Amino acid sequence: MKGFEHLQEELNQMKDEGTFRELIPLESAQGSRVTIKGKDVIQLSSNNYLGLTNHPRMKEAAEKAIEEYGVGTGSVRTIAGTLSMHEEYERKLAKFKHTEAALVFQSGFTTNQGVLSSMLNDQDVVISDELNHASIIDGIRLTKAARKIYKHVDMESLEEALKASSEYRTRLVVTDGVFSMDGNIAPLPEIVELAEKYDALIMVDDAHASGVLGENGRGTVNHFGLDGRVHIQVGTLSKAIGVLGGYVATSQTLKEYLIHKGRPFLFSTSHPPAVTAACDAAVDVLLEEPELIQKLWDNTKFFKDGLTKLGFDTGISKTPITPVMIGDDALTHKFSDELFKEGVFAQGIVFPTVPKGKARIRTIVTAEHSKEELQEALDAFERAGKTLGIL
Ligand SMILES: Cc1ncc(COP(=O)(O)O)c(C=O)c1O
């Protein structure tokens, strides 16, 4: 079909540069082992931290919701698409997060976009960590607010930005709780101190901390004992929670404001009953099965220690996101391919997602992996590392 020639040219260029990637379909359910291209492999690239994508209690809740309420809602939340279960779930989530209120969006991405684009205008400034997630960057692009970017987790750089922001009505500091490519945790206690000193609001994106950090997986704010001192907590229901969606846990005022002004909330259909029911059951799982989080952290320690003992560089990670630093883009892809031959699915992350020279294999172990599987994966890393001269 004509009209797409310039797009095809760009794609061809990506192919020449080696940055074009095919999608890799799973031929089985998500889990610690998956089937890809007919081969049974250990999955180390999902965000299914607690293995909840297949939790029996959540599947049962979803099936029951389909039977009772059908498969869709037929409307956006603000017209005819709010089910009582949506509101019950939001109350439950707020209680879990120790906040006044919570509001669910269609995804973590649209939560960041919706919150940032609606609550700020040209009287305000947003001060953002340079390595924040794309959805924060896009949310910022959609505001008329002034923007300042501080150096990654650099508190001097943040303080400079805060000092230079006194003329604005709202100063909003925004950071990922856990950074998705390196697995390091934002220095939230220092950020809170600075924000309080300069009378700024704080927004934390806990996509990789919900279900992972804090008591029963309440997130970064709870992990640092900062409940009540962070104004906006965004999280995703698509990673550790195992389903789909995003939420903001915050004040009743911001919730009501977002219901009226948050564009993705206003203009996109609400979650199907099965999604909400499964997310609701996930909160019960977090509260009643804390051993899953314990297992996630035990597995994380086992795998990280194993990689380090083998001689791999795992960067600055403090969480289950463990990068194996390789450096060169092409070598990283080769390593990923070699791992696949050895029975492990672990995707390479290269430029432009990470800076040139910082290409890596990004691994995430889950609570579902057995020690035997993790040892099998470590053995595969060793063999592949030796084959390619990385070790
Ligand atoms: C830090 C961060 N924020 C937000 C998102 C978006 O979440 P979702 O997949 O629910 O849209 C992601 C997912 O990649 C993420 O890593």
Short mmCIF file of C-alpha atoms and ligand atoms in Angstrom, two decimals:
data_model
loop_
_atom_site.label_atom_id
_atom_site.label_comp_id
_atom_site.label_asym_id
_atom_site.label_seq_id
_atom_site.Cartn_x
_atom_site.Cartn_y
_atom_site.Cartn_z
CA MET A 1 0.00 0.00 0.00
CA LYS A 2 1.32 3.46 -0.93
CA GLY A 3 1.91 6.32 1.53
CA PHE A 4 4.18 4.58 4.02
CA GLU A 5 7.46 4.82 2.06
CA HIS A 6 9.24 7.10 4.56
CA LEU A 7 8.23 4.81 7.42
CA GLN A 8 9.56 1.79 5.53
CA GLU A 9 12.82 3.66 4.96
CA GLU A 10 13.16 4.26 8.68
CA LEU A 11 12.44 0.60 9.41
CA ASN A 12 15.05 -0.43 6.85
CA GLN A 13 17.55 1.82 8.56
CA MET A 14 16.72 0.16 11.89
CA LYS A 15 17.30 -3.23 10.27
CA ASP A 16 20.71 -2.03 8.98
CA GLU A 17 21.62 -0.76 12.46
CA GLY A 18 20.45 -3.97 14.11
CA THR A 19 17.80 -2.24 16.27
CA PHE A 20 14.76 -3.77 14.52
CA ARG A 21 13.17 -6.43 16.71
CA GLU A 22 10.55 -9.04 15.86
CA LEU A 23 7.88 -9.70 18.47
CA ILE A 24 8.43 -13.05 20.17
CA PRO A 25 5.11 -14.79 20.86
CA LEU A 26 4.75 -17.13 23.84
CA GLU A 27 3.01 -20.37 22.90
CA SER A 28 2.10 -21.14 26.51
CA ALA A 29 0.85 -19.30 29.57
CA GLN A 30 3.22 -16.87 31.25
CA GLY A 31 5.23 -18.66 33.94
CA SER A 32 8.65 -19.64 35.18
CA ARG A 33 8.94 -21.82 32.07
CA VAL A 34 7.35 -20.89 28.76
CA THR A 35 7.19 -22.30 25.25
CA ILE A 36 8.75 -20.13 22.55
CA LYS A 37 9.28 -21.33 18.96
CA GLY A 38 8.25 -24.78 20.16
CA LYS A 39 11.00 -24.87 22.80
CA ASP A 40 10.54 -25.11 26.55
CA VAL A 41 12.67 -22.35 28.14
CA ILE A 42 13.13 -20.70 31.53
CA GLN A 43 11.45 -17.28 31.49
CA LEU A 44 13.65 -14.50 32.86
CA SER A 45 12.14 -11.53 31.05
CA SER A 46 8.64 -11.12 32.43
CA ASN A 47 7.42 -8.68 35.09
CA ASN A 48 5.31 -11.45 36.62
CA TYR A 49 7.22 -11.04 39.92
CA LEU A 50 4.90 -13.09 42.10
CA GLY A 51 3.63 -15.50 39.47
CA LEU A 52 0.12 -14.06 39.84
CA THR A 53 -0.77 -14.22 36.12
CA ASN A 54 -1.95 -17.75 36.81
CA HIS A 55 -3.00 -17.61 40.45
CA PRO A 56 -6.00 -19.97 40.98
CA ARG A 57 -7.78 -17.57 43.31
CA MET A 58 -7.51 -14.72 40.84
CA LYS A 59 -8.60 -16.88 37.89
CA GLU A 60 -11.58 -18.06 39.88
CA ALA A 61 -12.54 -14.46 40.73
CA ALA A 62 -12.22 -13.50 37.05
CA GLU A 63 -14.36 -16.44 35.88
CA LYS A 64 -17.04 -15.63 38.43
CA ALA A 65 -17.08 -11.98 37.35
CA ILE A 66 -17.51 -12.98 33.70
CA GLU A 67 -20.42 -15.25 34.59
CA GLU A 68 -22.11 -12.54 36.61
CA TYR A 69 -21.22 -9.35 34.71
CA GLY A 70 -20.10 -10.40 31.23
CA VAL A 71 -16.89 -9.62 29.41
CA GLY A 72 -17.05 -5.85 28.99
CA THR A 73 -18.55 -2.69 30.47
CA GLY A 74 -19.73 -0.89 27.33
CA SER A 75 -18.82 2.60 28.45
CA VAL A 76 -16.23 4.91 29.95
CA ARG A 77 -16.29 5.25 33.73
CA THR A 78 -17.81 8.74 33.66
CA ILE A 79 -20.85 7.85 31.52
CA ALA A 80 -22.21 4.36 32.16
CA GLY A 81 -19.14 2.18 32.70
CA THR A 82 -18.59 2.34 36.46
CA LEU A 83 -19.53 -0.95 38.09
CA SER A 84 -19.89 -1.12 41.86
CA MET A 85 -16.92 -3.52 41.81
CA HIS A 86 -14.71 -0.75 40.35
CA GLU A 87 -15.50 1.50 43.31
CA GLU A 88 -15.20 -1.31 45.88
CA TYR A 89 -11.80 -2.18 44.46
CA GLU A 90 -10.61 1.42 44.66
CA ARG A 91 -11.64 1.64 48.31
CA LYS A 92 -9.78 -1.59 49.02
CA LEU A 93 -6.69 -0.36 47.20
CA ALA A 94 -6.67 2.95 49.10
CA LYS A 95 -6.93 1.09 52.40
CA PHE A 96 -4.10 -1.24 51.34
CA LYS A 97 -1.90 1.69 50.31
CA HIS A 98 -2.75 3.71 53.47
CA THR A 99 -4.00 6.64 51.40
CA GLU A 100 -7.21 8.65 51.44
CA ALA A 101 -8.28 7.50 47.98
CA ALA A 102 -7.32 5.51 44.91
CA LEU A 103 -8.37 5.69 41.27
CA VAL A 104 -7.79 3.01 38.65
CA PHE A 105 -6.78 3.81 35.06
CA GLN A 106 -6.59 1.50 32.06
CA SER A 107 -2.83 1.01 32.44
CA GLY A 108 0.18 2.26 34.35
CA PHE A 109 1.16 4.19 31.25
CA THR A 110 -2.12 6.09 31.05
CA THR A 111 -2.07 6.72 34.81
CA ASN A 112 1.19 8.65 34.53
CA GLN A 113 -0.01 10.39 31.41
CA GLY A 114 -3.39 11.25 32.93
CA VAL A 115 -2.11 12.51 36.27
CA LEU A 116 0.71 14.65 34.91
CA SER A 117 -1.18 16.11 31.98
CA SER A 118 -4.20 17.13 34.01
CA MET A 119 -2.97 18.41 37.37
CA LEU A 120 -0.31 20.86 36.13
CA ASN A 121 -0.53 23.99 34.00
CA ASP A 122 1.67 26.94 33.08
CA GLN A 123 1.81 28.20 36.65
CA ASP A 124 3.52 24.97 37.74
CA VAL A 125 6.83 23.16 37.35
CA VAL A 126 7.58 19.45 37.18
CA ILE A 127 11.02 18.27 38.31
CA SER A 128 11.82 14.83 36.95
CA ASP A 129 14.65 12.29 37.32
CA GLU A 130 16.45 11.93 33.98
CA LEU A 131 15.87 8.15 33.91
CA ASN A 132 12.14 8.19 34.63
CA HIS A 133 9.89 5.91 32.59
CA ALA A 134 8.64 6.88 29.12
CA SER A 135 5.07 7.30 30.41
CA ILE A 136 6.25 10.00 32.83
CA ILE A 137 8.17 11.69 30.03
CA ASP A 138 5.10 11.59 27.78
CA GLY A 139 2.87 12.87 30.60
CA ILE A 140 5.24 15.79 31.06
CA ARG A 141 5.21 16.48 27.32
CA LEU A 142 1.44 16.87 27.53
CA THR A 143 1.50 19.56 30.24
CA LYS A 144 2.01 23.29 29.83
CA ALA A 145 4.05 23.24 33.04
CA ALA A 146 7.71 24.26 33.07
CA ARG A 147 10.01 21.26 33.29
CA LYS A 148 13.34 20.62 34.90
CA ILE A 149 15.27 17.37 34.64
CA TYR A 150 17.62 16.43 37.49
CA LYS A 151 20.57 14.04 37.19
CA HIS A 152 19.69 10.45 37.98
CA VAL A 153 19.15 10.02 41.77
CA ASP A 154 21.44 13.04 42.30
CA MET A 155 20.16 15.00 45.29
CA GLU A 156 22.39 18.03 44.66
CA SER A 157 20.97 18.30 41.18
CA LEU A 158 17.42 17.94 42.57
CA GLU A 159 18.06 20.64 45.19
CA GLU A 160 19.38 23.02 42.52
CA ALA A 161 16.20 22.48 40.50
CA LEU A 162 14.02 23.06 43.58
CA LYS A 163 15.92 26.26 44.50
CA ALA A 164 15.37 27.59 40.99
CA SER A 165 11.62 26.86 41.14
CA SER A 166 10.36 29.14 43.90
CA GLU A 167 8.18 31.27 41.58
CA TYR A 168 5.89 28.40 40.59
CA ARG A 169 2.54 27.58 42.22
CA THR A 170 3.03 23.81 42.37
CA ARG A 171 6.48 22.21 42.31
CA LEU A 172 6.06 18.52 41.58
CA VAL A 173 9.03 16.18 42.00
CA VAL A 174 8.49 12.95 40.10
CA THR A 175 10.55 9.77 40.28
CA ASP A 176 10.32 6.09 39.56
CA GLY A 177 10.33 4.14 42.85
CA VAL A 178 12.39 1.36 41.27
CA PHE A 179 14.16 2.16 38.00
CA SER A 180 13.15 -0.35 35.40
CA MET A 181 16.42 -0.85 33.53
CA ASP A 182 18.90 -0.87 36.45
CA GLY A 183 16.78 -2.13 39.33
CA ASN A 184 18.02 0.57 41.73
CA ILE A 185 15.66 2.18 44.25
CA ALA A 186 15.06 5.95 44.31
CA PRO A 187 16.51 7.64 47.44
CA LEU A 188 13.03 8.51 48.63
CA PRO A 189 13.89 9.60 52.20
CA GLU A 190 16.24 12.26 50.81
CA ILE A 191 13.73 13.27 48.14
CA VAL A 192 11.02 13.68 50.79
CA GLU A 193 13.34 15.77 52.95
CA LEU A 194 14.18 18.09 50.07
CA ALA A 195 10.58 18.31 48.91
CA GLU A 196 9.45 19.24 52.41
CA LYS A 197 12.23 21.85 52.70
CA TYR A 198 11.16 23.49 49.41
CA ASP A 199 7.43 22.92 49.84
CA ALA A 200 7.14 20.65 46.81
CA LEU A 201 4.78 17.75 46.07
CA ILE A 202 6.13 14.28 45.32
CA MET A 203 4.91 11.69 42.84
CA VAL A 204 6.39 8.18 42.87
CA ASP A 205 5.87 5.67 40.07
CA ASP A 206 5.88 2.29 41.78
CA ALA A 207 5.39 0.12 38.69
CA HIS A 208 8.28 -2.15 39.71
CA ALA A 209 7.73 -1.83 43.47
CA SER A 210 4.01 -2.62 43.80
CA GLY A 211 3.87 -6.18 45.11
CA VAL A 212 7.64 -6.22 45.51
CA LEU A 213 8.77 -3.68 48.13
CA GLY A 214 7.20 -2.65 51.45
CA GLU A 215 4.98 -4.58 53.84
CA ASN A 216 2.86 -7.03 51.77
CA GLY A 217 4.14 -5.27 48.64
CA ARG A 218 2.74 -1.84 49.46
CA GLY A 219 5.56 -0.19 47.54
CA THR A 220 8.53 2.13 47.92
CA VAL A 221 6.82 4.69 50.15
CA ASN A 222 5.90 2.05 52.70
CA HIS A 223 9.31 0.36 52.31
CA PHE A 224 10.99 3.56 53.57
CA GLY A 225 8.37 4.20 56.29
CA LEU A 226 7.15 7.32 54.48
CA ASP A 227 3.40 6.66 54.49
CA GLY A 228 1.54 9.99 54.48
CA ARG A 229 4.53 12.03 53.25
CA VAL A 230 4.28 11.29 49.51
CA HIS A 231 1.39 13.00 47.76
CA ILE A 232 0.93 10.78 44.72
CA GLN A 233 1.73 7.08 44.35
CA VAL A 234 1.24 5.61 40.92
CA GLY A 235 1.38 1.87 40.44
CA THR A 236 0.67 -0.72 37.85
CA LEU A 237 -1.63 -3.72 38.09
CA SER A 238 0.12 -5.28 35.09
CA LYS A 239 3.40 -6.46 36.61
CA ALA A 240 3.55 -8.08 40.08
CA ILE A 241 -0.24 -7.87 40.36
CA GLY A 242 -0.33 -9.99 37.21
CA VAL A 243 -3.35 -8.52 35.44
CA LEU A 244 -3.74 -5.13 33.71
CA GLY A 245 -4.20 -1.52 34.71
CA GLY A 246 -2.73 1.31 36.69
CA TYR A 247 -3.73 3.20 39.79
CA VAL A 248 -3.07 6.40 41.60
CA ALA A 249 -3.20 6.31 45.40
CA THR A 250 -3.55 9.85 46.66
CA SER A 251 -5.87 12.44 48.23
CA GLN A 252 -9.63 12.48 47.71
CA THR A 253 -9.23 15.91 46.11
CA LEU A 254 -6.82 14.70 43.43
CA LYS A 255 -8.99 11.64 42.82
CA GLU A 256 -12.06 13.78 42.21
CA TYR A 257 -10.04 16.15 40.04
CA LEU A 258 -8.77 13.26 37.91
CA ILE A 259 -12.29 11.88 37.48
CA HIS A 260 -13.17 15.22 35.87
CA LYS A 261 -9.93 16.09 34.08
CA GLY A 262 -7.82 12.94 33.63
CA ARG A 263 -8.17 12.42 29.89
CA PRO A 264 -7.42 8.67 29.67
CA PHE A 265 -9.89 8.13 32.52
CA LEU A 266 -12.53 10.26 30.81
CA PHE A 267 -12.14 9.07 27.26
CA SER A 268 -11.34 5.36 27.39
CA THR A 269 -13.60 2.48 28.37
CA SER A 270 -13.38 1.04 31.87
CA HIS A 271 -11.81 -2.27 32.80
CA PRO A 272 -13.79 -5.44 32.07
CA PRO A 273 -15.24 -7.15 35.17
CA ALA A 274 -12.73 -10.03 34.98
CA VAL A 275 -9.80 -7.61 35.19
CA THR A 276 -11.17 -5.77 38.20
CA ALA A 277 -12.19 -8.96 40.01
CA ALA A 278 -8.74 -10.50 39.47
CA CYS A 279 -7.01 -7.31 40.69
CA ASP A 280 -9.28 -7.28 43.73
CA ALA A 281 -8.38 -10.88 44.54
CA ALA A 282 -4.69 -9.98 44.12
CA VAL A 283 -4.88 -7.64 47.12
CA ASP A 284 -6.13 -10.58 49.22
CA VAL A 285 -3.28 -12.69 47.88
CA LEU A 286 -0.75 -9.99 48.86
CA LEU A 287 -2.24 -9.80 52.35
CA GLU A 288 -2.69 -13.53 52.93
CA GLU A 289 0.26 -15.06 51.07
CA PRO A 290 3.28 -12.96 52.10
CA GLU A 291 5.44 -16.04 51.50
CA LEU A 292 5.28 -15.22 47.78
CA ILE A 293 7.15 -11.96 48.33
CA GLN A 294 9.62 -13.73 50.61
CA LYS A 295 10.26 -16.33 47.90
CA LEU A 296 10.73 -13.59 45.30
CA TRP A 297 13.46 -12.00 47.43
CA ASP A 298 15.08 -15.37 48.28
CA ASN A 299 15.20 -16.20 44.59
CA THR A 300 16.55 -12.73 43.80
CA LYS A 301 19.41 -13.18 46.26
CA PHE A 302 20.19 -16.70 45.00
CA PHE A 303 20.28 -15.60 41.36
CA LYS A 304 22.19 -12.34 41.91
CA ASP A 305 24.80 -14.10 44.07
CA GLY A 306 25.11 -16.83 41.44
CA LEU A 307 25.69 -14.34 38.62
CA THR A 308 28.24 -12.41 40.67
CA LYS A 309 30.10 -15.61 41.60
CA LEU A 310 30.29 -16.49 37.90
CA GLY A 311 31.95 -13.12 37.30
CA PHE A 312 29.10 -11.17 35.65
CA ASP A 313 28.62 -7.46 36.30
CA THR A 314 25.07 -6.95 37.64
CA GLY A 315 25.29 -3.16 37.91
CA ILE A 316 23.65 -1.23 40.74
CA SER A 317 20.49 -3.29 41.19
CA LYS A 318 18.92 -3.65 44.63
CA THR A 319 15.74 -5.43 43.48
CA PRO A 320 14.64 -8.48 41.46
CA ILE A 321 15.46 -6.55 38.26
CA THR A 322 19.00 -7.79 37.65
CA PRO A 323 20.81 -6.52 34.58
CA VAL A 324 23.77 -8.47 33.28
CA MET A 325 25.93 -5.72 31.81
CA ILE A 326 27.47 -6.55 28.43
CA GLY A 327 28.15 -3.15 26.82
CA ASP A 328 28.05 -3.78 23.10
CA ASP A 329 24.60 -3.90 21.43
CA ALA A 330 25.36 -6.67 18.91
CA LEU A 331 27.12 -8.84 21.49
CA THR A 332 24.15 -8.44 23.83
CA HIS A 333 21.74 -9.73 21.18
CA LYS A 334 24.13 -12.61 20.44
CA PHE A 335 24.27 -13.45 24.13
CA SER A 336 20.48 -13.46 24.34
CA ASP A 337 20.33 -15.80 21.31
CA GLU A 338 22.96 -18.08 22.86
CA LEU A 339 21.01 -18.18 26.14
CA PHE A 340 17.93 -19.20 24.18
CA LYS A 341 19.87 -22.09 22.63
CA GLU A 342 20.81 -23.04 26.20
CA GLY A 343 17.16 -23.02 27.29
CA VAL A 344 16.79 -19.54 28.81
CA PHE A 345 14.67 -16.65 27.55
CA ALA A 346 16.36 -13.40 28.63
CA GLN A 347 15.98 -10.40 26.35
CA GLY A 348 18.75 -7.95 25.52
CA ILE A 349 18.15 -4.25 26.14
CA VAL A 350 20.15 -1.98 23.88
CA PHE A 351 20.32 1.64 22.65
CA PRO A 352 18.08 3.70 22.57
CA THR A 353 16.36 2.13 25.63
CA VAL A 354 19.71 2.34 27.48
CA PRO A 355 22.71 4.57 26.60
CA LYS A 356 25.27 3.41 23.98
CA GLY A 357 27.85 1.13 25.58
CA LYS A 358 25.44 0.11 28.37
CA ALA A 359 23.64 -2.74 26.62
CA ARG A 360 22.59 -5.53 28.93
CA ILE A 361 20.56 -8.67 29.40
CA ARG A 362 17.78 -7.67 31.77
CA THR A 363 16.61 -10.49 34.00
CA ILE A 364 13.77 -10.69 36.48
CA VAL A 365 13.38 -13.79 38.61
CA THR A 366 9.94 -14.49 40.04
CA ALA A 367 8.48 -16.23 43.08
CA GLU A 368 7.43 -19.02 40.73
CA HIS A 369 10.97 -20.11 39.82
CA SER A 370 12.31 -23.11 41.68
CA LYS A 371 15.94 -23.13 42.88
CA GLU A 372 16.57 -25.92 40.34
CA GLU A 373 15.32 -23.70 37.52
CA LEU A 374 17.46 -20.81 38.69
CA GLN A 375 20.52 -23.07 38.92
CA GLU A 376 19.74 -24.34 35.42
CA ALA A 377 19.59 -20.71 34.25
CA LEU A 378 22.90 -19.89 35.97
CA ASP A 379 24.53 -22.88 34.26
CA ALA A 380 23.18 -21.62 30.93
CA PHE A 381 24.60 -18.13 31.62
CA GLU A 382 27.97 -19.72 32.38
CA ARG A 383 28.03 -21.79 29.18
CA ALA A 384 26.81 -18.92 26.98
CA GLY A 385 29.25 -16.49 28.65
CA LYS A 386 32.15 -18.81 27.96
CA THR A 387 31.06 -19.54 24.36
CA LEU A 388 31.02 -15.81 23.57
CA GLY A 389 34.16 -14.94 25.55
CA ILE A 390 32.24 -12.71 27.98
CA LEU A 391 33.42 -14.74 30.97
C1 LIG B 1 8.30 2.57 35.63
C2 LIG B 1 7.11 2.20 34.80
N1 LIG B 1 6.00 2.98 34.84
C3 LIG B 1 4.90 2.68 34.14
C4 LIG B 1 4.84 1.57 33.34
C5 LIG B 1 3.61 1.28 32.55
O1 LIG B 1 2.83 0.32 33.18
P1 LIG B 1 1.74 -0.51 32.36
O2 LIG B 1 2.45 -1.63 31.70
O3 LIG B 1 0.74 -0.93 33.37
O4 LIG B 1 1.15 0.43 31.35
C6 LIG B 1 5.95 0.72 33.27
C7 LIG B 1 5.89 -0.49 32.41
O5 LIG B 1 6.70 -0.74 31.58
C8 LIG B 1 7.11 1.03 34.02
O6 LIG B 1 8.19 0.25 33.96
#
